[in-house]
Tab-separated table of C-alpha atoms in Angstrom:
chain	number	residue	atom	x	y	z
A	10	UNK	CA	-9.945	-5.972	19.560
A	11	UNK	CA	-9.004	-7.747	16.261
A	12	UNK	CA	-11.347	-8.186	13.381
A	13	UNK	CA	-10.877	-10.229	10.196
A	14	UNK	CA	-9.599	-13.454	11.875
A	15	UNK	CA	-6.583	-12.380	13.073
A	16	UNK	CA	-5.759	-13.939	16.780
A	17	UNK	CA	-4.818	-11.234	19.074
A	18	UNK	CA	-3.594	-12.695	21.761
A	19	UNK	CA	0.116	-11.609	21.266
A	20	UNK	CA	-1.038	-8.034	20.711
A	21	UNK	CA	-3.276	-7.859	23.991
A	22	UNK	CA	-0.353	-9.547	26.129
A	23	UNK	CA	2.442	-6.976	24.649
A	24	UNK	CA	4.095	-4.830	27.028
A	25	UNK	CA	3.614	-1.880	25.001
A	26	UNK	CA	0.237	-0.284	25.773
A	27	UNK	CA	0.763	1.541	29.027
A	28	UNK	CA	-0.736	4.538	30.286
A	29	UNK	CA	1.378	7.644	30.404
A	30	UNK	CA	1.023	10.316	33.111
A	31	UNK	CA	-2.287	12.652	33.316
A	32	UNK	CA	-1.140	15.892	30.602
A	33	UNK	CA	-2.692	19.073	31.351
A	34	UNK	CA	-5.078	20.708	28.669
A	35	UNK	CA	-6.625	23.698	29.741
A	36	UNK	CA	-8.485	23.459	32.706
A	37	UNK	CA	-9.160	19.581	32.349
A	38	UNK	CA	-6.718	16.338	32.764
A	39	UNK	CA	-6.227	14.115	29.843
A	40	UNK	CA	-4.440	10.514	29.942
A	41	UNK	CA	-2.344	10.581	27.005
A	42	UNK	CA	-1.758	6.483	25.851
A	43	UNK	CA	1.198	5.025	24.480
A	44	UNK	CA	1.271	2.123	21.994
A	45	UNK	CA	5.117	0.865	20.962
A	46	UNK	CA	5.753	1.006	17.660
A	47	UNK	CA	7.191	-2.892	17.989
A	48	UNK	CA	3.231	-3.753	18.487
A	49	UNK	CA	2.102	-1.443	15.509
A	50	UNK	CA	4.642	-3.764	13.098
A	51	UNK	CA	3.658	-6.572	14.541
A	52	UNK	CA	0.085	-6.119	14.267
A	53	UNK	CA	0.715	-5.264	10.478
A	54	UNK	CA	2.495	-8.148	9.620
A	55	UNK	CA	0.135	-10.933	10.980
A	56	UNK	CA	-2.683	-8.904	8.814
A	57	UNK	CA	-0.465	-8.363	5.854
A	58	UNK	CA	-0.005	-12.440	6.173
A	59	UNK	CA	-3.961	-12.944	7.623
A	60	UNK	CA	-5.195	-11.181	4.616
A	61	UNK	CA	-2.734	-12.545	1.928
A	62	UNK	CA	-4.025	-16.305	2.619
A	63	UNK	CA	-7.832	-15.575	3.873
A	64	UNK	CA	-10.947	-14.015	2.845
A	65	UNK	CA	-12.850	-12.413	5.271
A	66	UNK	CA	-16.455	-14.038	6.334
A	67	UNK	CA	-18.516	-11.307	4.196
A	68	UNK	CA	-16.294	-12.356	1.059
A	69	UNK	CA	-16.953	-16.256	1.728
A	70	UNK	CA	-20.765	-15.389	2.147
A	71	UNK	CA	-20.852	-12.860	-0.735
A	72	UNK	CA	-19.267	-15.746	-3.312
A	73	UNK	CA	-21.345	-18.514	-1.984
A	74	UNK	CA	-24.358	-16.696	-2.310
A	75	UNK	CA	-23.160	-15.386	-6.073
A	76	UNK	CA	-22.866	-19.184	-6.867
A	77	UNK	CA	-26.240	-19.717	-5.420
A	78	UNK	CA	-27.766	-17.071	-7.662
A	79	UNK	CA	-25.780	-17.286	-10.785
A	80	UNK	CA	-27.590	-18.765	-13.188
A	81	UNK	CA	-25.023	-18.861	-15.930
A	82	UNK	CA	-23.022	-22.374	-15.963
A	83	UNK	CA	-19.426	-20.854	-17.002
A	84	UNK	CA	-20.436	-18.075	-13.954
A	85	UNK	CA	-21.259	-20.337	-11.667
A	86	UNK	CA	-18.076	-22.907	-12.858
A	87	UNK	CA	-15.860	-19.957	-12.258
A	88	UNK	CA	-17.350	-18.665	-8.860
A	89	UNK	CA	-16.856	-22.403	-7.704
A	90	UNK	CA	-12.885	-22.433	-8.630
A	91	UNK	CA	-12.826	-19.028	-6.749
A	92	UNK	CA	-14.227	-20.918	-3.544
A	93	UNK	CA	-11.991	-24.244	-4.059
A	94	UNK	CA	-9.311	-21.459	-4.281
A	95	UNK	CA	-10.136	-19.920	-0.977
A	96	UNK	CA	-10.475	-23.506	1.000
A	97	UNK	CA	-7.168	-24.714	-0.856
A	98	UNK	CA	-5.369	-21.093	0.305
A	99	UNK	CA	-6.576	-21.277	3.444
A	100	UNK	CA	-5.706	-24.759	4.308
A	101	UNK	CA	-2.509	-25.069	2.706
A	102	UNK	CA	-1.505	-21.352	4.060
A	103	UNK	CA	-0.384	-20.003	0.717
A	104	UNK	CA	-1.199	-16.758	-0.813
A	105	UNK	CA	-4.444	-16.481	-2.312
A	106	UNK	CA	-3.324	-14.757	-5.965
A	107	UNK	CA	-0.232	-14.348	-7.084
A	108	UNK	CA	-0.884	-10.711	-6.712
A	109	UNK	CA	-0.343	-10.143	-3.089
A	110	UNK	CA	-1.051	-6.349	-3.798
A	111	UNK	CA	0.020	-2.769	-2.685
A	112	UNK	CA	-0.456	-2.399	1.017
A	113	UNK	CA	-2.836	0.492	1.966
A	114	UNK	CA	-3.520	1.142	5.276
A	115	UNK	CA	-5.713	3.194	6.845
A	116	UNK	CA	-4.382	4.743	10.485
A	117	UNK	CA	-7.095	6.254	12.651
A	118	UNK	CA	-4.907	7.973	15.316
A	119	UNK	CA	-6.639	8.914	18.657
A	120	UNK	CA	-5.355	12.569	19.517
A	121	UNK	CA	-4.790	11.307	23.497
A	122	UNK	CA	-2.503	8.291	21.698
A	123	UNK	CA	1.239	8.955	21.786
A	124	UNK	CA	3.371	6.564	19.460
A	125	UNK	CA	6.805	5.771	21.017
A	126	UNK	CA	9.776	4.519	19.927
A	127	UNK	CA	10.139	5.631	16.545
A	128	UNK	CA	7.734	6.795	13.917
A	129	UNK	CA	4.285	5.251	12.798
A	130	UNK	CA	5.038	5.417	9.161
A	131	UNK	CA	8.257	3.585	9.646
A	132	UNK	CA	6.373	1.199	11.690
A	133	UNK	CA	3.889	0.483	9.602
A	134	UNK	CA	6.361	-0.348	6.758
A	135	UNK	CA	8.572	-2.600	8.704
A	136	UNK	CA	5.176	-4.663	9.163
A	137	UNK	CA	4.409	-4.833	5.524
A	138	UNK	CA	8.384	-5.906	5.221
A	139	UNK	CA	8.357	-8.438	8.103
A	140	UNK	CA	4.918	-9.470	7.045
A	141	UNK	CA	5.359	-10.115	3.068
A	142	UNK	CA	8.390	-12.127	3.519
A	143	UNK	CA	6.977	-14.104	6.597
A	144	UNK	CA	4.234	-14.930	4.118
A	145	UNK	CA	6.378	-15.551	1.273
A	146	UNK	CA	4.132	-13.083	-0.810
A	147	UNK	CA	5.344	-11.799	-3.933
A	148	UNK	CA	6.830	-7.921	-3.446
A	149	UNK	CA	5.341	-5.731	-6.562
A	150	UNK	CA	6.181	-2.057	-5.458
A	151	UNK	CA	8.781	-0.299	-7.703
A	152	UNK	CA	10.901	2.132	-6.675
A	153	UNK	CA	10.120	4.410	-9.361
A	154	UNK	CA	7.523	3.890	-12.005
A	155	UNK	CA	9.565	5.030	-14.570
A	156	UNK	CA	13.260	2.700	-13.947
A	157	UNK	CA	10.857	-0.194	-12.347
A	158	UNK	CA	13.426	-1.207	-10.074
A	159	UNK	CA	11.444	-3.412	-7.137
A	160	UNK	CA	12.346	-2.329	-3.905
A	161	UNK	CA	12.328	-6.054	-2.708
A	162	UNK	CA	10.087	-6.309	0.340
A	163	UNK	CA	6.914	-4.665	-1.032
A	164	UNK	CA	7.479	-1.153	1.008
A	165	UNK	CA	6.276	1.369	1.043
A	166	UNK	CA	2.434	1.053	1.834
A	167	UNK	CA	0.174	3.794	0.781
A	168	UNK	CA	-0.699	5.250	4.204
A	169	UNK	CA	-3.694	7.531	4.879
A	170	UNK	CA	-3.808	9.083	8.484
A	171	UNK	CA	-7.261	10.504	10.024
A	172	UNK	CA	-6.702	11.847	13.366
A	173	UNK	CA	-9.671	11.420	15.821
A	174	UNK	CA	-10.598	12.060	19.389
A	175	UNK	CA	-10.059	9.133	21.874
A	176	UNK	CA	-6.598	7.205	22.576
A	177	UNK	CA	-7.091	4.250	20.639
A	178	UNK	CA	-4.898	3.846	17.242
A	179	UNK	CA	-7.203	1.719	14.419
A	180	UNK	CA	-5.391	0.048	11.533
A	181	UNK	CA	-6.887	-0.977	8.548
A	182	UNK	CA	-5.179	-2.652	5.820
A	183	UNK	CA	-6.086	-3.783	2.319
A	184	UNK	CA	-4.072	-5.713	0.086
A	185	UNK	CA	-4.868	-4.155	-3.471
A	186	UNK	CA	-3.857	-5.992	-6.979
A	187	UNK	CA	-2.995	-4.255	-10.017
A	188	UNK	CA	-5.608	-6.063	-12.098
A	189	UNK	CA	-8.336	-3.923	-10.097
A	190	UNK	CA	-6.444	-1.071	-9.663
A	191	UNK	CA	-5.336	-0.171	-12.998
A	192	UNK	CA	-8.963	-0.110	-14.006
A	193	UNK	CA	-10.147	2.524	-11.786
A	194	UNK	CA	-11.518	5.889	-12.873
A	195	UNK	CA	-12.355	9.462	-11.743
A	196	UNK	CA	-14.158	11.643	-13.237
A	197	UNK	CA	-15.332	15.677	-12.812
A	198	UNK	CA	-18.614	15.678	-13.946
A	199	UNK	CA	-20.587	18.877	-14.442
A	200	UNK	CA	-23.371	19.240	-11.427
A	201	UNK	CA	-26.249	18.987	-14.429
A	202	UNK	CA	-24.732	15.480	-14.900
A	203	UNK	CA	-26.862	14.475	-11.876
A	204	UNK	CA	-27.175	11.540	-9.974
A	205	UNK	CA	-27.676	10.072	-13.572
A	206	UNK	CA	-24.869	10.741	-15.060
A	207	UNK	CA	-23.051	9.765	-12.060
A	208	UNK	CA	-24.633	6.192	-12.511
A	209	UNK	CA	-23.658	6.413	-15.875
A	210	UNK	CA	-19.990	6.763	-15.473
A	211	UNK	CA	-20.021	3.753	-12.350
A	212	UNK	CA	-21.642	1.079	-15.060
A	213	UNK	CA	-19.302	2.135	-17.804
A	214	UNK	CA	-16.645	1.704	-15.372
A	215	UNK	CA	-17.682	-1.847	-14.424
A	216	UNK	CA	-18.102	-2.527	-17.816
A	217	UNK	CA	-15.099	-1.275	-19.219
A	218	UNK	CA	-13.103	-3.141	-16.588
A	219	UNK	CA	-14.621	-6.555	-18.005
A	220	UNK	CA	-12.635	-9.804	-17.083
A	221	UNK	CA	-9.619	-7.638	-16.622
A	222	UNK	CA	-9.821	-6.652	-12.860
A	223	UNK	CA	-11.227	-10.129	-11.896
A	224	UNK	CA	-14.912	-9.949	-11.351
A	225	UNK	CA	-17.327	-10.643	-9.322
A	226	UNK	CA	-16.026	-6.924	-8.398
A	227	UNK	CA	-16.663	-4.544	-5.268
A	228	UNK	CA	-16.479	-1.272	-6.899
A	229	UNK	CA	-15.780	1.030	-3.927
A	230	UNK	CA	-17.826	4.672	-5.198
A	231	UNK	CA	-16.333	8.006	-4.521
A	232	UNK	CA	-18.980	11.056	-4.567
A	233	UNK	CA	-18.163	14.474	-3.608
A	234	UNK	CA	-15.119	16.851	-2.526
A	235	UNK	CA	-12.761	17.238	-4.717
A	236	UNK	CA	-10.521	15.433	-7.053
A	237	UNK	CA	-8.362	14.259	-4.693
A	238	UNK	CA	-10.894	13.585	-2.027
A	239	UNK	CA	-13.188	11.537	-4.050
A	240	UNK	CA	-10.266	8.738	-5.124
A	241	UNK	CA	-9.715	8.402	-1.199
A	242	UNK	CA	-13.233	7.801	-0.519
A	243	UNK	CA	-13.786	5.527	-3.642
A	244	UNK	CA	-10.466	3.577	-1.698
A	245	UNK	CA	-12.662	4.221	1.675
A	246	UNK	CA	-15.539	2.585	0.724
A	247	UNK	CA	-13.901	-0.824	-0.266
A	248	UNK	CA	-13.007	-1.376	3.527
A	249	UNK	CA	-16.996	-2.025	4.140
A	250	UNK	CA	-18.263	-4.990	5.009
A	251	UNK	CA	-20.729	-6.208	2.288
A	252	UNK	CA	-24.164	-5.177	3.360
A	253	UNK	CA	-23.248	-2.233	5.115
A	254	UNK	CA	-25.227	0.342	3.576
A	255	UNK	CA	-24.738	3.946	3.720
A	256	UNK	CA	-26.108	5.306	7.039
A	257	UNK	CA	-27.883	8.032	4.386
A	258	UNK	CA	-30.790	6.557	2.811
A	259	UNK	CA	-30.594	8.397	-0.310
A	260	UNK	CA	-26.931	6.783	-0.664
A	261	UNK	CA	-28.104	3.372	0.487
A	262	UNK	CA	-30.979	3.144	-2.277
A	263	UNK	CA	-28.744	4.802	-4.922
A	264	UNK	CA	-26.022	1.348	-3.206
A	265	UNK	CA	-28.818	-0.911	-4.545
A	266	UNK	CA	-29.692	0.175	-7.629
A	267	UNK	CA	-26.288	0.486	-8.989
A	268	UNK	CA	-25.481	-3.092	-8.331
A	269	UNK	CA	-28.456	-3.702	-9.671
A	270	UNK	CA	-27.098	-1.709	-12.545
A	271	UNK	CA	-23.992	-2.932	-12.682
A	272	UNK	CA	-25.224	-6.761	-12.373
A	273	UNK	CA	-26.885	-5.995	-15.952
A	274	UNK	CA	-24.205	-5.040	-17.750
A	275	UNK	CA	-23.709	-9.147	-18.185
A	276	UNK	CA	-20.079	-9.000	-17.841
A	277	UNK	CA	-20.283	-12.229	-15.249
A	278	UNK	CA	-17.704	-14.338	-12.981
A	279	UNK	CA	-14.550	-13.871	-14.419
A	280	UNK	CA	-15.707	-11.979	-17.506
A	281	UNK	CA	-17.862	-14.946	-19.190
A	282	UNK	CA	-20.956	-13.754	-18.981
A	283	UNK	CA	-23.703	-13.908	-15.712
A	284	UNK	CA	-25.839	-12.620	-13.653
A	285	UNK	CA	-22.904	-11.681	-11.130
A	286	UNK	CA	-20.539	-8.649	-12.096
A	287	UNK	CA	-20.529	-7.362	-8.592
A	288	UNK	CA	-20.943	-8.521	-5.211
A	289	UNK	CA	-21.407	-4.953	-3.829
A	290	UNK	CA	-21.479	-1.269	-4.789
A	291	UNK	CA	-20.825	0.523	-1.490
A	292	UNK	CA	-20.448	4.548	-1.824
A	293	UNK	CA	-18.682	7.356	0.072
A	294	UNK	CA	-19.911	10.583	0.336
A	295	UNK	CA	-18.075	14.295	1.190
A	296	UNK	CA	-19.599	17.830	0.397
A	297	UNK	CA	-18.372	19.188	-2.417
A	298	UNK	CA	-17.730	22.503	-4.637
A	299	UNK	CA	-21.036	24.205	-5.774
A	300	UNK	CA	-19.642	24.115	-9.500
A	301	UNK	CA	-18.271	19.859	-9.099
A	302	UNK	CA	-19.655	16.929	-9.054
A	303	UNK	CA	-16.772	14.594	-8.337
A	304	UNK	CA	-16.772	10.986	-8.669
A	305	UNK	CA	-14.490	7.901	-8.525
A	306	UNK	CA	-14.985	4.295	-8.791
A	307	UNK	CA	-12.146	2.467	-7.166
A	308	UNK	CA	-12.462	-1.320	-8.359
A	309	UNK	CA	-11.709	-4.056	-5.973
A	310	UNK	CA	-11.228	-7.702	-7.069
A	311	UNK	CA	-13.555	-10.837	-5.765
A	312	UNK	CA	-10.592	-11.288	-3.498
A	313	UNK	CA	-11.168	-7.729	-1.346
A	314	UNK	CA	-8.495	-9.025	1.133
A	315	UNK	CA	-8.642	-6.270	4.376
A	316	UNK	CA	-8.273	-6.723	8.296
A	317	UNK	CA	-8.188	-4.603	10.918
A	318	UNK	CA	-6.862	-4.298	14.365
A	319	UNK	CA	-7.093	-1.682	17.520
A	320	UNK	CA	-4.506	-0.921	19.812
């Protein structure tokens, strides 16, 4: 199963998914599944090149209903080039920015799903590799940050593994600029803060960010665990498709009224001014220290380029 427009016809036909013999564990009999790691690359190259060229459905319906709604004419000028932009990308198969991004990936890993021949990190970067340079996308990761030598072939990704039950492996991939990035924040706020001064810190985010990350934005919230924990789940809640609410209704109405919120700060399509400073404000929640109140905002650009596949 392949979602984001990727055909997965080559994937399904590999000979790599078998089943492995029945494993013992405890009194029961568990089939342990094997994916090759030459379908794990390969699956992360044609969404590394997928998402470099093509926004996803949501995105496409997201912008055209921004343009719809905007009633400023530079907004709704600029949300119009950002839709000529997607057409021209995707029918002339060239990158859609010239910031082809940091690879993240998300791996869900099935605990009955046995990688084989080699390792999944390794895997997962000769994808990005194969995939970047199939695409002729431009390679932005450094080697260091401090010498800023480029490593060449935009490797490593940032990988995050979640192990689950089942024997499926899900990958999820976003291709993140440095625009968006760079004006992300976290904060530890003190538990009187509240939910206010949690919405407090989101809108000055937004606001601070201004034309520089690209708007209309998809600031991907972070709320709860701990400092670490909360920049994850800010990254997390990007990779939602736009109008999928929290399953938490207290979350999903606190969703609303911060794009509301955030809609008002004025900062518009491309920083001149509108109605539409973000297309979505989804939020991640953990549990969290009785003394924290966490909180990230991870900003995505209008672009939001993800896919995902399961093997």
């Amino acid at each position: 199963q392949v979602t984001g427009g990727i055909s997965g016809n080559a994937l399904r036909d590999a000979p790599h998914r078998r089943q492995a013999g029945s494993v013992e564990q405890g009194r029961g009999v568990s089939t342990m599944r094997e994916v090759h790691v030459d379908a794990i690359a390969s699956a992360i190259s044609e969404m590394c090149q997928s998402a470099g060229v093509a926004l996803t459905d949501d995105m496409l319906q997201a912008l055209e209903k921004a343009y719809r709604d905007e009633q400023s004419p530079l907004g709704r000028h600029a949300i119009r080039i950002l839709l000529d932009n997607a057409r021209l990308a995707t029918a002339t198969g060239v990158p859609y920015c010239q910031d082809c991004g940091v690879a993240i990936v998300f791996a869900r890993v099935g605990q009955d799903c046995h990688v084989v021949g080699g390792a999944l990190s390794e895997a997962i970067n000769e994808g990005v590799r194969c995939g970047f340079a199939a695409g002729y996308m431009r390679a932005s990761m450094l080697q260091s940050p401090l010498d800023r030598r480029n490593t060449g072939d935009n490797t490593p990704a940032v990988i995050h593994y979640d192990v689950v039950p089942g024997d499926r492996l899900e990958l999820a991939i976003t291709l993140k600029g440095g625009g968006s990035e760079n004006m992300s924040r976290q904060a530890m706020l003190k538990p009187a803060d509240g939910v206010e001064g949690v919405k407090r810190f989101v809108v000055e985010t937004v606001a601070n960010a201004g034309p520089n990350a690209c708007p209309p934005l998809v600031p991907g919230i972070g709320l709860g665990g701990t400092f670490d924990k909360s920049t994850y789940l800010a990254k997390k809640a990007i990779m939602r498709p736009i109008g999928e609410f929290n399953p938490d209704p207290a979350i999903a109405e606190l969703e609303k009224e911060l794009l509301v919120l955030c809609n008002e700060t004025g900062v518009g399509p491309q920083g001149l001014g509108g109605m539409v400073t973000c297309l979505w404000t989804p939020i991640e929640v953990y549990p969290c220290h009785v003394t924290a109140l966490p909180v990230a905002v991870n900003i995505q650009c209008h672009a939001n380029r993800r896919r995902e596949v399961i093997l």
